């Protein structure tokens, strides 16, 4: 029977609650021996046997049977907490993003290499069971020839410069007309001083006998 892994959780609110759920799901394979957070956990949020501390140093001073510390605190606290954990030779699960700068990451790498502690950062695929499943060809795909990645994200249309739904120019004009304060279209050359007009504008404005369609009067 596999040995129970002892865990300490730093940061019990916010994303820490997801870790609490996951630890619960792992049942007897893990034991949450201690937690640290300046904000005490809600009643019943932790197992009864879990000891609660206000900070990590107090937790480490009072507990010596920890295999893994999970750090799920805000980013600016990561480096200090992470160094404290690996400095004690304890394996660390550090929430993403690991630290603020590349220089900080090197500091953490060195600290881990010195003590021999292992560090895993949340939100990365190397710890995923999917990787092993692919390596063992459990999806019956045959030999792997290449590995690619596809990213997908969504953002509000305004960010990409598109018109938000229901706010197309014609809809805006219709709304203005309904409200009864539609104005005649404004000339479009406000931004373009007379002497900087391009050739077609110059021909238009100087009464050229064959004026070209002019950018600044388009749509009037
Ligand atoms: N993997 C993911 O999908 C995912 C999703 C959301 C957040 N996160 C990461 O989780 C981490 C926490 O994010 P959050 O939104 O829960 O933050 P949060 O601001 O809600 O803080 C989480 C908890 O940490 C505690 N805390 C703060 N400083 C502490 C300290 N020095 N020692 C002990 N506890 C401390 C806070 O009191 C709080 O209970 C961040 O690194 C964030 O990027 C990861």
Short mmCIF file of N, CA, C and O and ligand atoms in Angstrom, two decimals, residues 10-16 36-39 72-75 77-78 81 95-97 123, ligand 1:
data_model
loop_
_atom_site.label_atom_id
_atom_site.label_comp_id
_atom_site.label_asym_id
_atom_site.label_seq_id
_atom_site.Cartn_x
_atom_site.Cartn_y
_atom_site.Cartn_z
N UNK A 10 -0.38 26.51 2.15
CA UNK A 10 -0.17 27.92 2.52
C UNK A 10 -1.12 28.75 1.65
O UNK A 10 -0.99 28.76 0.42
N UNK A 11 -2.08 29.39 2.28
CA UNK A 11 -3.12 30.12 1.55
C UNK A 11 -4.36 29.25 1.43
O UNK A 11 -4.43 28.41 0.53
N UNK A 12 -5.30 29.43 2.34
CA UNK A 12 -6.45 28.49 2.36
C UNK A 12 -7.70 29.06 1.69
O UNK A 12 -8.63 28.33 1.42
N UNK A 13 -7.70 30.40 1.46
CA UNK A 13 -8.87 30.98 0.78
C UNK A 13 -8.55 31.09 -0.71
O UNK A 13 -7.52 30.62 -1.16
N UNK A 14 -9.41 31.75 -1.46
CA UNK A 14 -9.15 31.95 -2.89
C UNK A 14 -8.89 30.62 -3.58
O UNK A 14 -9.62 29.64 -3.38
N UNK A 15 -7.79 30.55 -4.35
CA UNK A 15 -7.50 29.31 -5.08
C UNK A 15 -7.11 28.17 -4.15
O UNK A 15 -7.17 27.00 -4.55
N UNK A 16 -6.75 28.52 -2.93
CA UNK A 16 -6.48 27.48 -1.95
C UNK A 16 -7.66 26.54 -1.75
O UNK A 16 -7.47 25.35 -1.46
N UNK A 36 -1.41 27.36 6.66
CA UNK A 36 -1.01 28.68 7.15
C UNK A 36 -1.71 29.75 6.34
O UNK A 36 -1.76 29.67 5.10
N UNK A 37 -2.25 30.70 7.04
CA UNK A 37 -2.90 31.85 6.39
C UNK A 37 -3.16 32.91 7.45
O UNK A 37 -3.63 32.56 8.54
N UNK A 38 -2.84 34.16 7.15
CA UNK A 38 -3.13 35.20 8.15
C UNK A 38 -4.64 35.35 8.39
O UNK A 38 -5.04 35.79 9.46
N UNK A 39 -5.44 34.94 7.39
CA UNK A 39 -6.91 34.94 7.58
C UNK A 39 -7.32 33.53 7.96
O UNK A 39 -7.20 32.61 7.14
N UNK A 72 -0.29 28.59 -2.33
CA UNK A 72 -1.36 29.16 -3.16
C UNK A 72 -1.70 30.55 -2.63
O UNK A 72 -2.82 30.81 -2.19
N UNK A 73 -0.70 31.40 -2.66
CA UNK A 73 -0.85 32.76 -2.14
C UNK A 73 -0.63 33.74 -3.29
O UNK A 73 -0.20 33.34 -4.38
N UNK A 74 -0.87 35.03 -3.08
CA UNK A 74 -0.66 35.99 -4.18
C UNK A 74 0.80 36.00 -4.65
O UNK A 74 1.72 35.74 -3.86
N UNK A 75 0.97 36.33 -5.93
CA UNK A 75 2.27 36.23 -6.59
C UNK A 75 3.41 36.93 -5.85
O UNK A 75 4.52 36.39 -5.75
N UNK A 77 4.15 37.17 -2.95
CA UNK A 77 4.64 36.46 -1.76
C UNK A 77 5.41 35.18 -2.14
O UNK A 77 6.00 34.53 -1.28
N UNK A 78 5.35 34.80 -3.42
CA UNK A 78 5.84 33.47 -3.82
C UNK A 78 7.31 33.22 -3.52
O UNK A 78 7.67 32.19 -2.96
N UNK A 81 8.21 32.72 0.21
CA UNK A 81 7.63 31.48 0.74
C UNK A 81 8.31 30.26 0.11
O UNK A 81 8.65 29.29 0.80
N UNK A 95 1.94 27.61 -6.86
CA UNK A 95 0.93 28.03 -7.84
C UNK A 95 1.56 28.93 -8.90
O UNK A 95 2.57 29.60 -8.65
N UNK A 96 0.97 28.93 -10.04
CA UNK A 96 1.47 29.78 -11.13
C UNK A 96 1.01 31.23 -10.89
O UNK A 96 -0.02 31.42 -10.25
N UNK A 97 1.64 32.22 -11.46
CA UNK A 97 2.98 32.15 -12.04
C UNK A 97 4.00 32.03 -10.91
O UNK A 97 3.77 32.59 -9.84
N UNK A 123 -0.44 24.64 -13.24
CA UNK A 123 -0.79 25.09 -14.57
C UNK A 123 0.24 24.72 -15.62
O UNK A 123 0.59 25.51 -16.48
N1 LIG B 1 -3.84 27.24 -11.43
C1 LIG B 1 -4.88 28.04 -11.64
O1 LIG B 1 -5.73 27.80 -12.51
C2 LIG B 1 -5.06 29.26 -10.77
C3 LIG B 1 -6.27 29.95 -10.74
C4 LIG B 1 -6.39 31.04 -9.89
C5 LIG B 1 -5.31 31.47 -9.13
N2 LIG B 1 -4.13 30.78 -9.21
C6 LIG B 1 -2.97 31.19 -8.43
O2 LIG B 1 -3.20 30.89 -7.08
C7 LIG B 1 -2.48 31.83 -6.28
C8 LIG B 1 -3.42 32.46 -5.26
O3 LIG B 1 -4.36 33.24 -5.97
P1 LIG B 1 -5.66 33.75 -5.19
O4 LIG B 1 -6.46 34.47 -6.20
O5 LIG B 1 -6.28 32.62 -4.45
O6 LIG B 1 -5.03 34.81 -4.16
P2 LIG B 1 -5.71 35.49 -2.88
O7 LIG B 1 -5.30 36.92 -2.89
O8 LIG B 1 -7.16 35.14 -2.82
O9 LIG B 1 -4.93 34.80 -1.65
C9 LIG B 1 -5.08 33.44 -1.34
C10 LIG B 1 -4.84 33.26 0.14
O10 LIG B 1 -3.45 33.49 0.47
C11 LIG B 1 -3.41 34.10 1.76
N3 LIG B 1 -2.11 34.74 1.95
C12 LIG B 1 -1.65 35.91 1.46
N4 LIG B 1 -0.39 36.13 1.84
C13 LIG B 1 -0.03 35.05 2.59
C14 LIG B 1 1.17 34.68 3.26
N5 LIG B 1 2.26 35.43 3.23
N6 LIG B 1 1.19 33.51 3.94
C15 LIG B 1 0.11 32.70 3.98
N7 LIG B 1 -1.06 33.00 3.36
C16 LIG B 1 -1.12 34.16 2.67
C17 LIG B 1 -4.59 35.07 1.72
O11 LIG B 1 -4.99 35.44 3.05
C18 LIG B 1 -5.63 34.22 1.04
O12 LIG B 1 -6.36 33.44 1.95
C19 LIG B 1 -1.84 32.83 -7.25
O13 LIG B 1 -0.52 32.44 -7.51
C20 LIG B 1 -2.68 32.67 -8.48
O14 LIG B 1 -2.01 33.02 -9.66
C21 LIG B 1 -4.00 29.68 -9.99
#
